[in-house]
């Protein structure tokens, strides 16, 4: 049995999605940590789509916190605190037991600290869609000439059968980060087989050409494209 926690209302989806985002942000900004987690759990138990919760609630809140910081309304310490609360609320999605599909494999990388929450959001969403997710988090400290060999070794361990597809998804807040990780992945793609895919998510100039299977600024594009690729391999 599942019961509403104190102070929580019953939701009916999809009609009530519009109510969640302002409630989540209000609780977050006020530092009501327990209420943030209770709201997410309530939504899950009320049948909400994790994809919609991530794209319509969590990601807008990530942007709102960054704007509050940029506008000088919160300091760095408070920003870090609120981002950690967001991170913990995303982990709630990962605690849901999902039967992963061995044909759907993905490594998620953040090229910098500012992109890490987006990489966590993607990992949680993909997990809920049955992907075997290997979330590496912020890998900015690993930017060196040996990274490609290190990544190749990891893929050899976690994708031994080489069945289905292995997507390497990189989130980056800078062009330099996107370029480094793209070059590293491309240097080992041929050695690992044709079912390796490289996806880049971040802002990059239109005139800049980087070899990848998909490059987009939109979180939604990345998720939808990944699902399309996995379906095409059946």
Short mmCIF file of C-alpha atoms in Angstrom, two decimals:
data_model
loop_
_atom_site.label_atom_id
_atom_site.label_comp_id
_atom_site.label_asym_id
_atom_site.label_seq_id
_atom_site.Cartn_x
_atom_site.Cartn_y
_atom_site.Cartn_z
CA UNK A 1 0.00 0.00 0.00
CA UNK A 2 1.06 3.57 -0.63
CA UNK A 3 -0.11 6.56 1.37
CA UNK A 4 0.23 10.28 0.76
CA UNK A 5 2.75 11.92 3.04
CA UNK A 6 1.65 14.84 5.20
CA UNK A 7 1.13 18.01 3.24
CA UNK A 8 0.86 16.26 -0.13
CA UNK A 9 -2.15 16.31 -2.41
CA UNK A 10 -3.35 13.57 -4.70
CA UNK A 11 -2.50 14.07 -8.37
CA UNK A 12 -4.11 12.80 -11.52
CA UNK A 13 -1.94 12.63 -14.64
CA UNK A 14 -1.70 13.88 -17.33
CA UNK A 15 -4.06 16.64 -16.16
CA UNK A 16 -1.91 17.76 -13.21
CA UNK A 17 1.54 18.08 -14.79
CA UNK A 18 1.19 21.87 -14.82
CA UNK A 19 0.91 21.92 -11.01
CA UNK A 20 4.14 20.07 -10.31
CA UNK A 21 6.82 22.40 -11.71
CA UNK A 22 5.96 25.46 -9.57
CA UNK A 23 5.53 23.30 -6.45
CA UNK A 24 8.87 21.59 -6.99
CA UNK A 25 10.71 24.88 -7.58
CA UNK A 26 9.07 26.59 -4.62
CA UNK A 27 10.01 23.76 -2.25
CA UNK A 28 13.51 23.67 -3.71
CA UNK A 29 14.22 27.41 -3.43
CA UNK A 30 12.85 27.47 0.12
CA UNK A 31 15.12 24.59 1.05
CA UNK A 32 12.25 22.27 1.92
CA UNK A 33 14.26 19.18 1.08
CA UNK A 34 11.86 16.59 2.48
CA UNK A 35 8.94 18.12 0.59
CA UNK A 36 10.94 18.02 -2.66
CA UNK A 37 11.50 14.29 -2.37
CA UNK A 38 7.95 13.62 -1.18
CA UNK A 39 6.56 15.48 -4.18
CA UNK A 40 8.61 13.39 -6.61
CA UNK A 41 7.61 10.13 -4.89
CA UNK A 42 3.98 11.22 -4.92
CA UNK A 43 4.16 11.91 -8.66
CA UNK A 44 5.73 8.52 -9.38
CA UNK A 45 3.13 6.68 -7.32
CA UNK A 46 0.37 8.69 -8.99
CA UNK A 47 1.47 7.39 -12.40
CA UNK A 48 3.45 10.33 -13.76
CA UNK A 49 5.83 9.79 -16.67
CA UNK A 50 9.45 10.04 -15.55
CA UNK A 51 10.35 11.56 -18.91
CA UNK A 52 7.80 14.33 -18.37
CA UNK A 53 8.90 14.90 -14.77
CA UNK A 54 12.49 15.30 -15.94
CA UNK A 55 11.79 17.51 -18.96
CA UNK A 56 8.95 19.61 -17.51
CA UNK A 57 9.93 19.81 -13.82
CA UNK A 58 13.57 18.96 -13.12
CA UNK A 59 15.36 20.57 -16.07
CA UNK A 60 13.43 23.88 -15.84
CA UNK A 61 14.37 23.96 -12.14
CA UNK A 62 18.04 23.42 -13.00
CA UNK A 63 17.82 26.42 -15.33
CA UNK A 64 15.98 28.50 -12.71
CA UNK A 65 18.63 27.87 -10.06
CA UNK A 66 21.39 28.84 -12.49
CA UNK A 67 19.50 32.05 -13.34
CA UNK A 68 19.10 32.93 -9.66
CA UNK A 69 22.86 32.51 -9.30
CA UNK A 70 23.65 34.51 -12.44
CA UNK A 71 21.37 37.32 -11.23
CA UNK A 72 23.16 37.43 -7.89
CA UNK A 73 20.10 36.34 -5.92
CA UNK A 74 21.83 33.30 -4.44
CA UNK A 75 25.48 32.63 -3.70
CA UNK A 76 27.68 29.76 -4.77
CA UNK A 77 27.14 27.79 -1.56
CA UNK A 78 23.37 27.99 -1.86
CA UNK A 79 23.52 27.07 -5.53
CA UNK A 80 25.54 23.96 -4.68
CA UNK A 81 23.07 23.03 -1.95
CA UNK A 82 20.06 23.34 -4.24
CA UNK A 83 21.81 21.47 -7.05
CA UNK A 84 22.55 18.63 -4.64
CA UNK A 85 18.88 18.47 -3.70
CA UNK A 86 18.01 18.22 -7.41
CA UNK A 87 20.60 15.48 -7.80
CA UNK A 88 19.11 13.52 -4.90
CA UNK A 89 15.63 13.84 -6.32
CA UNK A 90 16.90 12.43 -9.63
CA UNK A 91 18.34 9.47 -7.75
CA UNK A 92 14.80 8.57 -6.68
CA UNK A 93 14.09 7.62 -10.30
CA UNK A 94 17.16 5.38 -10.38
CA UNK A 95 15.89 3.47 -7.34
CA UNK A 96 12.93 2.19 -9.32
CA UNK A 97 13.65 -1.39 -10.38
CA UNK A 98 13.53 -1.66 -14.16
CA UNK A 99 14.30 -4.71 -16.28
CA UNK A 100 17.01 -3.33 -18.54
CA UNK A 101 17.29 -4.42 -22.15
CA UNK A 102 20.75 -5.89 -22.94
CA UNK A 103 20.40 -4.47 -26.44
CA UNK A 104 20.23 -0.88 -25.10
CA UNK A 105 23.54 0.27 -23.61
CA UNK A 106 24.65 3.82 -22.95
CA UNK A 107 27.57 5.58 -21.28
CA UNK A 108 26.74 9.08 -20.05
CA UNK A 109 29.53 11.62 -19.58
CA UNK A 110 29.60 15.19 -18.35
CA UNK A 111 32.50 17.22 -19.74
CA UNK A 112 32.29 19.79 -16.93
CA UNK A 113 30.69 20.45 -13.55
CA UNK A 114 27.96 22.68 -15.01
CA UNK A 115 26.70 19.86 -17.24
CA UNK A 116 26.62 17.18 -14.58
CA UNK A 117 22.98 17.59 -13.53
CA UNK A 118 21.87 17.23 -17.15
CA UNK A 119 23.88 14.03 -17.43
CA UNK A 120 22.17 12.77 -14.26
CA UNK A 121 18.78 13.72 -15.67
CA UNK A 122 19.51 11.84 -18.89
CA UNK A 123 20.72 8.79 -16.97
CA UNK A 124 17.55 8.69 -14.86
CA UNK A 125 15.31 9.08 -17.93
CA UNK A 126 17.12 6.41 -19.93
CA UNK A 127 17.10 4.04 -16.94
CA UNK A 128 13.32 4.39 -16.76
CA UNK A 129 13.16 3.47 -20.48
CA UNK A 130 14.99 0.19 -19.94
CA UNK A 131 18.53 1.23 -20.89
CA UNK A 132 21.61 -0.22 -19.21
CA UNK A 133 23.05 3.09 -18.10
CA UNK A 134 26.69 3.60 -17.14
CA UNK A 135 26.85 7.10 -15.71
CA UNK A 136 30.40 8.42 -15.38
CA UNK A 137 29.44 11.92 -14.24
CA UNK A 138 31.85 14.85 -14.39
CA UNK A 139 34.92 13.64 -16.29
CA UNK A 140 36.63 17.03 -16.67
CA UNK A 141 39.48 15.84 -14.44
CA UNK A 142 40.16 13.01 -16.90
CA UNK A 143 40.87 15.23 -19.90
CA UNK A 144 44.26 13.88 -20.93
CA UNK A 145 45.91 11.96 -23.76
CA UNK A 146 45.18 8.58 -22.14
CA UNK A 147 41.41 8.99 -21.85
CA UNK A 148 40.62 7.19 -25.12
CA UNK A 149 42.51 4.08 -23.98
CA UNK A 150 40.86 4.22 -20.57
CA UNK A 151 37.39 4.46 -22.15
CA UNK A 152 38.17 1.63 -24.55
CA UNK A 153 39.14 -0.58 -21.63
CA UNK A 154 35.89 0.24 -19.79
CA UNK A 155 33.73 -0.53 -22.83
CA UNK A 156 35.51 -3.86 -23.22
CA UNK A 157 34.45 -4.79 -19.68
CA UNK A 158 30.85 -3.61 -19.68
CA UNK A 159 29.93 -4.53 -23.28
CA UNK A 160 31.62 -7.89 -23.75
CA UNK A 161 28.97 -9.43 -26.02
CA UNK A 162 28.74 -6.28 -28.17
CA UNK A 163 25.02 -6.94 -28.64
CA UNK A 164 22.57 -4.22 -29.60
CA UNK A 165 23.93 -0.70 -29.48
CA UNK A 166 26.36 1.19 -27.26
CA UNK A 167 25.78 4.93 -27.25
CA UNK A 168 28.30 7.31 -25.74
CA UNK A 169 26.44 10.44 -24.69
CA UNK A 170 28.43 13.56 -23.82
CA UNK A 171 27.00 16.68 -22.19
CA UNK A 172 29.19 19.76 -22.30
CA UNK A 173 28.86 23.43 -21.48
CA UNK A 174 31.87 24.32 -23.63
CA UNK A 175 32.99 23.72 -27.18
CA UNK A 176 36.38 22.54 -25.89
CA UNK A 177 34.76 19.81 -23.82
CA UNK A 178 32.64 18.57 -26.70
CA UNK A 179 35.62 18.55 -29.04
CA UNK A 180 37.90 16.63 -26.66
CA UNK A 181 35.46 13.85 -25.83
CA UNK A 182 34.27 13.59 -29.44
CA UNK A 183 37.84 13.15 -30.68
CA UNK A 184 38.55 10.57 -27.97
CA UNK A 185 35.47 8.50 -28.82
CA UNK A 186 36.02 8.75 -32.56
CA UNK A 187 39.58 7.50 -32.15
CA UNK A 188 38.32 4.18 -30.76
CA UNK A 189 35.00 3.72 -32.63
CA UNK A 190 36.47 1.66 -35.46
CA UNK A 191 38.20 -0.69 -33.01
CA UNK A 192 35.00 -1.38 -31.11
CA UNK A 193 32.60 -2.06 -33.96
CA UNK A 194 29.94 -0.33 -36.00
CA UNK A 195 27.34 -0.35 -33.24
CA UNK A 196 29.07 2.38 -31.28
CA UNK A 197 27.23 5.69 -31.52
CA UNK A 198 28.41 9.12 -30.38
CA UNK A 199 25.87 11.71 -29.22
CA UNK A 200 26.84 15.24 -28.22
CA UNK A 201 24.59 17.62 -26.29
CA UNK A 202 25.63 21.23 -25.79
CA UNK A 203 26.01 24.59 -27.43
CA UNK A 204 28.37 24.74 -30.38
CA UNK A 205 28.83 27.16 -33.26
CA UNK A 206 27.04 26.34 -36.51
CA UNK A 207 30.27 26.57 -38.49
CA UNK A 208 32.08 24.11 -36.26
CA UNK A 209 32.17 20.57 -37.64
CA UNK A 210 32.63 17.67 -35.24
CA UNK A 211 32.13 14.06 -36.30
CA UNK A 212 29.21 12.54 -34.38
CA UNK A 213 26.01 10.58 -34.94
CA UNK A 214 23.94 13.33 -33.34
CA UNK A 215 24.75 16.80 -32.06
CA UNK A 216 22.01 18.86 -30.47
CA UNK A 217 21.45 21.54 -27.84
CA UNK A 218 18.12 19.95 -26.87
CA UNK A 219 17.85 17.34 -24.14
CA UNK A 220 14.66 15.95 -25.68
CA UNK A 221 16.39 15.33 -29.03
CA UNK A 222 19.02 13.19 -27.35
CA UNK A 223 16.49 10.96 -25.57
CA UNK A 224 14.22 10.55 -28.59
CA UNK A 225 17.10 9.85 -30.98
CA UNK A 226 18.50 7.19 -28.68
CA UNK A 227 15.16 5.39 -28.57
CA UNK A 228 14.85 5.58 -32.37
CA UNK A 229 18.31 4.04 -32.83
CA UNK A 230 17.56 1.18 -30.45
CA UNK A 231 14.29 0.45 -32.28
CA UNK A 232 16.04 0.40 -35.67
CA UNK A 233 18.37 -2.41 -34.55
CA UNK A 234 15.55 -4.86 -33.85
#
